[in-house]
mmCIF file of N, CA, C and O in Angstrom:
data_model
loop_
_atom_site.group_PDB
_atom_site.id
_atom_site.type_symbol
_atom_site.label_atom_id
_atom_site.label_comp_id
_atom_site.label_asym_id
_atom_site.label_seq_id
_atom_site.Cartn_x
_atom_site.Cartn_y
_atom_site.Cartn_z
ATOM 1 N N UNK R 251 112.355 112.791 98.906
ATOM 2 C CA UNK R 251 111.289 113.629 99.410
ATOM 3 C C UNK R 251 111.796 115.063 99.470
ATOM 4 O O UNK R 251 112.865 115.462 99.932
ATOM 5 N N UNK R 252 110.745 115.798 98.870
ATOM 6 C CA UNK R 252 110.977 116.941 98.780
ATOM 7 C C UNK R 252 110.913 118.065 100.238
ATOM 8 O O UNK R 252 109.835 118.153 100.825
ATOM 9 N N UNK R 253 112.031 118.817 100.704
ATOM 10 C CA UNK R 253 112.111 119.657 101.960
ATOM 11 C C UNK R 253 111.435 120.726 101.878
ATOM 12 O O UNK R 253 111.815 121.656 101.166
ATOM 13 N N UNK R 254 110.359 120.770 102.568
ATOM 14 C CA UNK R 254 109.205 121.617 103.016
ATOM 15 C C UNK R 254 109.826 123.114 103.861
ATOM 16 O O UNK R 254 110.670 123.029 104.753
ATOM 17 N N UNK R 255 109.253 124.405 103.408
ATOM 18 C CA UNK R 255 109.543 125.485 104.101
ATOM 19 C C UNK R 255 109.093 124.798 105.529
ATOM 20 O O UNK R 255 108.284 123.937 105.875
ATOM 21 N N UNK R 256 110.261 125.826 106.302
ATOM 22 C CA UNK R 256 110.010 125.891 108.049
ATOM 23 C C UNK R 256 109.688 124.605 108.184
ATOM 24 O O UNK R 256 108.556 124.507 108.658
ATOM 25 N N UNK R 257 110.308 123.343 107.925
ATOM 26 C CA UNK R 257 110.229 122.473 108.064
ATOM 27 C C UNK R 257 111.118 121.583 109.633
ATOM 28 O O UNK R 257 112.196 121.728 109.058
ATOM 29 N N UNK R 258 111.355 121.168 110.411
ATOM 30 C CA UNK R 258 112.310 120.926 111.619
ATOM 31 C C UNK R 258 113.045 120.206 111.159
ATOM 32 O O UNK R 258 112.507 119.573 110.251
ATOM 33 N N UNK R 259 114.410 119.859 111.368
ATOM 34 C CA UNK R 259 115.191 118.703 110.592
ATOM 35 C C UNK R 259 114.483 117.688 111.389
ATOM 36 O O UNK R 259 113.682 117.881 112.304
ATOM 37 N N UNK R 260 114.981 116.372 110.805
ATOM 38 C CA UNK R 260 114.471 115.381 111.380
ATOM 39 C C UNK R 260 115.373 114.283 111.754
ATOM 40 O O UNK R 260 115.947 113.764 110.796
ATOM 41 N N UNK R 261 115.709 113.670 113.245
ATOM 42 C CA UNK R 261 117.010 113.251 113.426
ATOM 43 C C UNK R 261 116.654 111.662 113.472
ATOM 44 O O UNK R 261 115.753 111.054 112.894
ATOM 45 N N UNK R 262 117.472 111.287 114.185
ATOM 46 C CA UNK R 262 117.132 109.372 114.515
ATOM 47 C C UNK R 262 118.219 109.020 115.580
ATOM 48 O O UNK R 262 119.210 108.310 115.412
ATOM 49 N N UNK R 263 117.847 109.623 116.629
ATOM 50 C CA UNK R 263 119.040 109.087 117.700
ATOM 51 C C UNK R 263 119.127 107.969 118.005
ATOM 52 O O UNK R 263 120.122 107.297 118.276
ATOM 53 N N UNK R 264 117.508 107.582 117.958
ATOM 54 C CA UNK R 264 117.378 105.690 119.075
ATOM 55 C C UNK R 264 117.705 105.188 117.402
ATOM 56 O O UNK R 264 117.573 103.987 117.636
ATOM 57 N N UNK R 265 117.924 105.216 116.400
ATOM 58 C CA UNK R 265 118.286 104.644 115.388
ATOM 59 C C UNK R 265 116.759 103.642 115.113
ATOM 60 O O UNK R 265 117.205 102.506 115.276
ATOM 61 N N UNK R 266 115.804 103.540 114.910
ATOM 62 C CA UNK R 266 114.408 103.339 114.838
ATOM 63 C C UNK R 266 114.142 102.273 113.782
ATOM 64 O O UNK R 266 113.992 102.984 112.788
ATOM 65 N N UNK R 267 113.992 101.042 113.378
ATOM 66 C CA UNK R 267 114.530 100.247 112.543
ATOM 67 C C UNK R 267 113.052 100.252 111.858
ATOM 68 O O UNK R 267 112.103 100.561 112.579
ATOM 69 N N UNK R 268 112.827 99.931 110.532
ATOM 70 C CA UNK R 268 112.065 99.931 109.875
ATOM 71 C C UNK R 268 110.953 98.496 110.417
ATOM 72 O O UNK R 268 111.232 97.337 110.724
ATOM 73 N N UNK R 269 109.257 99.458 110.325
ATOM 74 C CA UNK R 269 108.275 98.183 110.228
ATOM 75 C C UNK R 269 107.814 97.804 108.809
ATOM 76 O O UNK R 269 107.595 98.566 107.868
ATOM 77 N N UNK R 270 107.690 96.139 108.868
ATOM 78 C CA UNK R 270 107.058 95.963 107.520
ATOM 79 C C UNK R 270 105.493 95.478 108.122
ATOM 80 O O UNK R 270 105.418 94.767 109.123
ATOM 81 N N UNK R 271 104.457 95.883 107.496
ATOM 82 C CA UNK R 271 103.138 95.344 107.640
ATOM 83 C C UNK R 271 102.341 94.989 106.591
ATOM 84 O O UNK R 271 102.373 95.610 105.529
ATOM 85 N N UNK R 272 101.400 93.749 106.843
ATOM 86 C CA UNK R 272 100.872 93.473 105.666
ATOM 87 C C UNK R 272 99.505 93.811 105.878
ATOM 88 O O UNK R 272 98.872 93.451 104.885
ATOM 89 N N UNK R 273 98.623 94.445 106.891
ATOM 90 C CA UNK R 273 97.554 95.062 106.653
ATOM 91 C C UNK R 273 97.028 95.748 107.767
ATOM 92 O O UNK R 273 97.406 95.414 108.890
ATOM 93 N N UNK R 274 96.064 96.822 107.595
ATOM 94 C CA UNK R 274 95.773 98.151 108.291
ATOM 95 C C UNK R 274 94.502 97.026 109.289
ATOM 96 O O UNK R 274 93.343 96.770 108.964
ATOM 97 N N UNK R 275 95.233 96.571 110.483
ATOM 98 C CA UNK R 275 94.103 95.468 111.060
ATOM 99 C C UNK R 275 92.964 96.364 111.613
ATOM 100 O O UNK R 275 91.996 95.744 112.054
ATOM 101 N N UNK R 276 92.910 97.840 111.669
ATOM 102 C CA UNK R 276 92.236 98.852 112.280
ATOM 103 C C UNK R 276 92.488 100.552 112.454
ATOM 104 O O UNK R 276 93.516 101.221 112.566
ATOM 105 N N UNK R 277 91.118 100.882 112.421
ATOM 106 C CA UNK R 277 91.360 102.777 112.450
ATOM 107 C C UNK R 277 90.603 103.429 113.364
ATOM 108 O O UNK R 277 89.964 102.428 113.689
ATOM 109 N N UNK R 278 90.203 104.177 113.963
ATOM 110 C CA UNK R 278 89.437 104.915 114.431
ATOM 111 C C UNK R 278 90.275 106.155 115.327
ATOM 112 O O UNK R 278 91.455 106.209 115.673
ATOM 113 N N UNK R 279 88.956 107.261 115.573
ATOM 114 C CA UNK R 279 89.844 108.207 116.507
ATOM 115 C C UNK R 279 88.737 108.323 117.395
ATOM 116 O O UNK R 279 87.543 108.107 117.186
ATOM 117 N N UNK R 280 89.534 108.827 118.768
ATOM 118 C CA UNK R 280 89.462 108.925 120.027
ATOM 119 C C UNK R 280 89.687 110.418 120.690
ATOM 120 O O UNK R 280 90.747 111.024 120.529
ATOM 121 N N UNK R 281 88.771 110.861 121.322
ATOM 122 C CA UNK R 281 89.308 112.160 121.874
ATOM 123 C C UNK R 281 89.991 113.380 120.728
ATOM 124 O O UNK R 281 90.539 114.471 120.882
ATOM 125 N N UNK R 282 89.650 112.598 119.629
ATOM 126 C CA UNK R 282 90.474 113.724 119.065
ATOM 127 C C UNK R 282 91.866 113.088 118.046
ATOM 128 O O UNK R 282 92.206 113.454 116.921
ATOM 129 N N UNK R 283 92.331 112.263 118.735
ATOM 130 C CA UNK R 283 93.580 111.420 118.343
ATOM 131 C C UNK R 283 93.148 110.473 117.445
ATOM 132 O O UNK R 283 92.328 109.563 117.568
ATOM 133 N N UNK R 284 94.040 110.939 116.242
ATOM 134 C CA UNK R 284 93.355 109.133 115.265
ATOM 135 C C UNK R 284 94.524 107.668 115.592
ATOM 136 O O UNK R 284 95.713 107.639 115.911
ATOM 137 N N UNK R 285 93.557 106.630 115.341
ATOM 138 C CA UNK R 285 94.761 105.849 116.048
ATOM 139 C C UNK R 285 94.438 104.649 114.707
ATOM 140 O O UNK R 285 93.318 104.285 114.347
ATOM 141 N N UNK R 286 95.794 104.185 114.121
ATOM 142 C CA UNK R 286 95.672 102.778 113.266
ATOM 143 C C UNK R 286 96.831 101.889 113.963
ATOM 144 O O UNK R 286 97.945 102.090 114.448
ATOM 145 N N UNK R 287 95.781 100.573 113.706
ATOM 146 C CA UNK R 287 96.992 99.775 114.210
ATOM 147 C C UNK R 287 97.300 98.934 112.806
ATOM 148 O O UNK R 287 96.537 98.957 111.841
ATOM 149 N N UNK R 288 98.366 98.297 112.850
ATOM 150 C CA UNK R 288 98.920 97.676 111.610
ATOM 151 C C UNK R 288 99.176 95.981 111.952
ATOM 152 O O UNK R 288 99.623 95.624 113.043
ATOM 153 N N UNK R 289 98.916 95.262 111.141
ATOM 154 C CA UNK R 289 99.820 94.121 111.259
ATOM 155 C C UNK R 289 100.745 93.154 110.531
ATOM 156 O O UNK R 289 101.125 93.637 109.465
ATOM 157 N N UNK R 290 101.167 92.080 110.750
ATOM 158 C CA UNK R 290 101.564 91.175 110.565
ATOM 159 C C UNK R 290 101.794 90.298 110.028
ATOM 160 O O UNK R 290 102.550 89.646 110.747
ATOM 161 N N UNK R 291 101.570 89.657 108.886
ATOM 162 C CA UNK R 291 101.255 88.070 108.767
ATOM 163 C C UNK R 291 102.645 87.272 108.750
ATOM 164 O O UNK R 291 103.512 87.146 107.885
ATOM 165 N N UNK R 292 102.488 86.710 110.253
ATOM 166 C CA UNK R 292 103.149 84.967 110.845
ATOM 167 C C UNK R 292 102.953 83.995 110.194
ATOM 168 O O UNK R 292 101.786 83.604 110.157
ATOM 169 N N UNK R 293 103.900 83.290 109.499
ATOM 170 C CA UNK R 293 103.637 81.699 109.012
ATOM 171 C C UNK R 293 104.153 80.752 109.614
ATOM 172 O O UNK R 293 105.032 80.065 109.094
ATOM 173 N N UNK R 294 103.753 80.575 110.670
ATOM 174 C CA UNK R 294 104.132 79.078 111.962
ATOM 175 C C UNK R 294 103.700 77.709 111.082
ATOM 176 O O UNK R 294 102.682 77.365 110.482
ATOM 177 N N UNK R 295 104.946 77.150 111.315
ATOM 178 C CA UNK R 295 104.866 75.726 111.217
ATOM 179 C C UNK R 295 103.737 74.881 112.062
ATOM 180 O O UNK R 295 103.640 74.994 113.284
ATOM 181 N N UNK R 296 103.039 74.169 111.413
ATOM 182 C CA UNK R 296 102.429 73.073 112.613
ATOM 183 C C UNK R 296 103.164 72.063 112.656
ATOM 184 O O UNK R 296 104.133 71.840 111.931
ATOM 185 N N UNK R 297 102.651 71.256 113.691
ATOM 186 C CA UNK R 297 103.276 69.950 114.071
ATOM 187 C C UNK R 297 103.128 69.076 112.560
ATOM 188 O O UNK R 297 104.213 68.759 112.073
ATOM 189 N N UNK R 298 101.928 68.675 111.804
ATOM 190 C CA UNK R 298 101.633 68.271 110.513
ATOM 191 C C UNK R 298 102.214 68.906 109.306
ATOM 192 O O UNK R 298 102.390 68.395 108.200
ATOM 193 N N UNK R 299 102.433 69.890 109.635
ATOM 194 C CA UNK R 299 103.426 70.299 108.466
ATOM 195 C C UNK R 299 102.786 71.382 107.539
ATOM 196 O O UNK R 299 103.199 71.951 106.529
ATOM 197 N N UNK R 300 101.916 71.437 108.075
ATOM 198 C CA UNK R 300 101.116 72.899 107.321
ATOM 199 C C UNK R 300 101.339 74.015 107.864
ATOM 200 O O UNK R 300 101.778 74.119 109.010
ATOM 201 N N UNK R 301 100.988 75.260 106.896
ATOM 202 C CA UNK R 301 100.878 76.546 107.811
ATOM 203 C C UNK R 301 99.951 77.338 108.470
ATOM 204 O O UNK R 301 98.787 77.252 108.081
ATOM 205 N N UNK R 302 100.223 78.124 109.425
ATOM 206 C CA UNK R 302 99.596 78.373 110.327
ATOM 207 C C UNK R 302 99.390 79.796 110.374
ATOM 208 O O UNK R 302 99.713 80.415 111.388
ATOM 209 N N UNK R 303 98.744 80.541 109.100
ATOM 210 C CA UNK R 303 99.435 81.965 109.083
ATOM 211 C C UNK R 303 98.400 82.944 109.924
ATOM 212 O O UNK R 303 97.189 83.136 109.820
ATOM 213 N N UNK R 304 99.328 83.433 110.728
ATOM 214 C CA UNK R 304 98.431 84.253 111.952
ATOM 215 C C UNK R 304 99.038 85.920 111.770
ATOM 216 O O UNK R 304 100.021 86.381 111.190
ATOM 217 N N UNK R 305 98.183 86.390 112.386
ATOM 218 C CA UNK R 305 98.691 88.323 111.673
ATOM 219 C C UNK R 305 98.785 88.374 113.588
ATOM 220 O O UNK R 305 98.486 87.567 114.468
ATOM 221 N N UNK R 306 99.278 89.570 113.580
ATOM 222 C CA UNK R 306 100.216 89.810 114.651
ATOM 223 C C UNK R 306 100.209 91.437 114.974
ATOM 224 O O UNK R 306 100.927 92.065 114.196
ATOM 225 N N UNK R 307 99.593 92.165 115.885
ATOM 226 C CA UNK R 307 99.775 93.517 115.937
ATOM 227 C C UNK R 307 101.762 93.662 116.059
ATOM 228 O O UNK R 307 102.500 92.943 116.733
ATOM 229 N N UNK R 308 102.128 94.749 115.219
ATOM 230 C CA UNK R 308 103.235 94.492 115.250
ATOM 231 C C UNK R 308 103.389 96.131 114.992
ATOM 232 O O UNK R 308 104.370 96.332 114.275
ATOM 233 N N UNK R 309 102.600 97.552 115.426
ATOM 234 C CA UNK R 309 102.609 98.988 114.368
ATOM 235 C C UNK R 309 101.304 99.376 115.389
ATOM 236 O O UNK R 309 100.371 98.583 115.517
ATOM 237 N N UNK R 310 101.339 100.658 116.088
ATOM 238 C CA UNK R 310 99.697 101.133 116.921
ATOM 239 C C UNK R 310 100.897 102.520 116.274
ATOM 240 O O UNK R 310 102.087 102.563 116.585
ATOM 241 N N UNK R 311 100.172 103.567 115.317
ATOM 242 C CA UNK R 311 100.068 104.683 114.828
ATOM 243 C C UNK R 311 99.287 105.517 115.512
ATOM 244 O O UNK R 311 98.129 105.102 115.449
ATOM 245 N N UNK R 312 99.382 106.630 116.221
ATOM 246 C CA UNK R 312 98.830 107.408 116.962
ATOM 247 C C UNK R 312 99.415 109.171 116.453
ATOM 248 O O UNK R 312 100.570 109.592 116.525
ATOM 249 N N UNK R 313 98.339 109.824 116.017
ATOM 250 C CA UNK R 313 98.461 111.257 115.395
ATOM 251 C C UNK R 313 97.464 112.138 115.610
ATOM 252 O O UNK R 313 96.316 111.696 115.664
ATOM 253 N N UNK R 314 97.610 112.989 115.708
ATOM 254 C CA UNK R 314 96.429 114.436 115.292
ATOM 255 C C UNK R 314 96.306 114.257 113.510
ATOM 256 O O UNK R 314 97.027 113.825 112.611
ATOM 257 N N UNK R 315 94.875 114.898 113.642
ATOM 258 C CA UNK R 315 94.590 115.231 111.960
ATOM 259 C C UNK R 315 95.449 115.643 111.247
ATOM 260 O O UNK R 315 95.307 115.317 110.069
ATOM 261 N N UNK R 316 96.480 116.363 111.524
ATOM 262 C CA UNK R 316 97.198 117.229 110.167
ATOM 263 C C UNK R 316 98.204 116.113 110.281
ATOM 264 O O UNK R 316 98.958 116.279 109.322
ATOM 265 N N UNK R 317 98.734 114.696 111.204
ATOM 266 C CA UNK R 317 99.698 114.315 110.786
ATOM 267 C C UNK R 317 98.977 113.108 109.982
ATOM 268 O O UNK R 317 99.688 112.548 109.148
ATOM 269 N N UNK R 318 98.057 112.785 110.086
ATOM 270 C CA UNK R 318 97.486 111.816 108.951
ATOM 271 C C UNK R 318 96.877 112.223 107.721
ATOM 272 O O UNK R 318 96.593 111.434 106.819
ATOM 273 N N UNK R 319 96.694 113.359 107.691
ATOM 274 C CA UNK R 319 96.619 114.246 106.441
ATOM 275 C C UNK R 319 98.383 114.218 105.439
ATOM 276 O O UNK R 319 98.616 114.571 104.283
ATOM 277 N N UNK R 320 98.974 113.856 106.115
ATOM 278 C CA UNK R 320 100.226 113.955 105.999
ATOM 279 C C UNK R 320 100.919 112.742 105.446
ATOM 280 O O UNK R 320 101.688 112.610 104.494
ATOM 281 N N UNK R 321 100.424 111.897 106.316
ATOM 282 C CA UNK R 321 100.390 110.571 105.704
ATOM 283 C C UNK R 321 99.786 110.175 104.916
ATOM 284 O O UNK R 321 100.337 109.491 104.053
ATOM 285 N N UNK R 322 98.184 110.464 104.850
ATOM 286 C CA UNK R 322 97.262 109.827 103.237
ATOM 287 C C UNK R 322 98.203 110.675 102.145
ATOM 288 O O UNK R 322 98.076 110.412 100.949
ATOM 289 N N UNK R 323 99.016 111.554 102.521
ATOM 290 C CA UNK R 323 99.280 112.426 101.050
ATOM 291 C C UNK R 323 100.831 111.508 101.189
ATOM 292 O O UNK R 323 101.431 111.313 100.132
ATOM 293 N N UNK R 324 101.074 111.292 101.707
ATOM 294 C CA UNK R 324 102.485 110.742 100.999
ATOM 295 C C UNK R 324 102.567 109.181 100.705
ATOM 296 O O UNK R 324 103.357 108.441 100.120
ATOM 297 N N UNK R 325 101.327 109.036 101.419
ATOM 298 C CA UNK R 325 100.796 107.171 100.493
ATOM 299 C C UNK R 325 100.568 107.468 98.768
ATOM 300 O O UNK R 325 100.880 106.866 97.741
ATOM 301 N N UNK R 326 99.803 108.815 99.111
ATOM 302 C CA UNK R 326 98.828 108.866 97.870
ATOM 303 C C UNK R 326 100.119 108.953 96.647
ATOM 304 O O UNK R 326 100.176 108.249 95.639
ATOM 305 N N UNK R 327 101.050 109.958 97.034
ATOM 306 C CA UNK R 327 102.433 110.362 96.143
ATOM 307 C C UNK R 327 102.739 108.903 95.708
ATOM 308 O O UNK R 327 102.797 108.451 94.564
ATOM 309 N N UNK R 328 102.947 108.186 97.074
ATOM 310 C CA UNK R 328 103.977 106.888 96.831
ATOM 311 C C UNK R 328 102.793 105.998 95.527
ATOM 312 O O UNK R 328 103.307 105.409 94.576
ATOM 313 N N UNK R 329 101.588 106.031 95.663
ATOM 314 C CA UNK R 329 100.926 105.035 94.845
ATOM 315 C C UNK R 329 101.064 105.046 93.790
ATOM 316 O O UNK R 329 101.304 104.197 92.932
ATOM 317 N N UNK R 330 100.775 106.944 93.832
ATOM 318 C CA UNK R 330 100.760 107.520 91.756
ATOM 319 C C UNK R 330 102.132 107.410 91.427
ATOM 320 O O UNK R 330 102.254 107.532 90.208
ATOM 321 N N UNK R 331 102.989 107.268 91.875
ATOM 322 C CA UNK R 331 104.487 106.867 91.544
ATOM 323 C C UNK R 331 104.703 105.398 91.204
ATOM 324 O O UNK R 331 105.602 105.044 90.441
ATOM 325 N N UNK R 332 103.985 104.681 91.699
ATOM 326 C CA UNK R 332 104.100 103.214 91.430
ATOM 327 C C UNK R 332 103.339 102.313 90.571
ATOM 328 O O UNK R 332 103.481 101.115 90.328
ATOM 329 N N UNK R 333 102.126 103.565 89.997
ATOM 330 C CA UNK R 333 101.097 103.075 89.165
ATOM 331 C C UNK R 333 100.974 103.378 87.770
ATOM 332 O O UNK R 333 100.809 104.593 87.665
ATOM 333 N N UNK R 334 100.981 102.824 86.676
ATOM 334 C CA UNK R 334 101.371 102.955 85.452
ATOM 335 C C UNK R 334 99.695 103.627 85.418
ATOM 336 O O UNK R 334 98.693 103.399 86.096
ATOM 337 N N UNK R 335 100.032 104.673 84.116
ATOM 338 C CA UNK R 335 98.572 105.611 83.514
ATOM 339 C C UNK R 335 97.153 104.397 83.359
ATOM 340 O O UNK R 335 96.013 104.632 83.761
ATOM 341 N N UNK R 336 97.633 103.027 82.635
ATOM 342 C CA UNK R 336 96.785 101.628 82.645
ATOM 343 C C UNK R 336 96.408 101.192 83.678
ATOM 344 O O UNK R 336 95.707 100.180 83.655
ATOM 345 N N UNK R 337 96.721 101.759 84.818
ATOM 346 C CA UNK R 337 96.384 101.400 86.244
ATOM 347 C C UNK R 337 96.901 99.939 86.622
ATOM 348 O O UNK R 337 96.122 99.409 87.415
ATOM 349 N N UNK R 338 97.852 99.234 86.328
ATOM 350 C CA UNK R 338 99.394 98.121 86.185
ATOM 351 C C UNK R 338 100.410 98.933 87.308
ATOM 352 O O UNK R 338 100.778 100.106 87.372
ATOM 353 N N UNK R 339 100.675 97.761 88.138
ATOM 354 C CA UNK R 339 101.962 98.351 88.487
ATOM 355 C C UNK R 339 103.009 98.482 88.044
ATOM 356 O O UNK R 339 103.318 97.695 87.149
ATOM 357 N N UNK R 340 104.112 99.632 88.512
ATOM 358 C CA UNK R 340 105.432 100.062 87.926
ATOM 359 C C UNK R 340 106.267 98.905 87.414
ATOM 360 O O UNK R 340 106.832 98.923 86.320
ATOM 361 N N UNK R 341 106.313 97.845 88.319
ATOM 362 C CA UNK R 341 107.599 96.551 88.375
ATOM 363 C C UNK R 341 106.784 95.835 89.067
ATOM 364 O O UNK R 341 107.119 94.715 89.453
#
């Protein structure tokens, strides 16, 4: 990623471990604040032996406009980077 003028460095003291999510379970904004929550998908065993796949809030995203402006643009980067001109993914 490319370093933006007047940009703040950006540190990681609590050392912040990566989320994985498998879908945007919700969006909306509030007061002003946009809020997404993310989730999960759990594959619990049953007693019978099947699965039990349950999604799981596991991600509540909370920003002002310019930081989700911020984010659709660096999804958007990450997509056109991963998407062949045929519209196929990269790998």
């Amino acid at each position: 990623m490319a370093d933006k003028p007047n940009q703040l460095p950006v540190t990681d003291p609590l050392h912040v471990l990566p989320e994985f999510f498998s879908i945007v379970a919700g969006s909306g904004t509030l007061n002003g604040v946009c809020n997404i929550t993310l989730a999960v998908a759990n594959f619990t065993p049953r007693a019978d032996g099947k699965i039990d796949p349950d999604l799981v809030v596991n991600v509540r995203l909370r920003s002002d406009l310019s930081g989700i402006q911020q984010l659709r643009d660096a999804c958007d980067a990450l997509i056109a980077q991963n998407i062949k001109p045929n519209g196929k993914k990269d790998n």
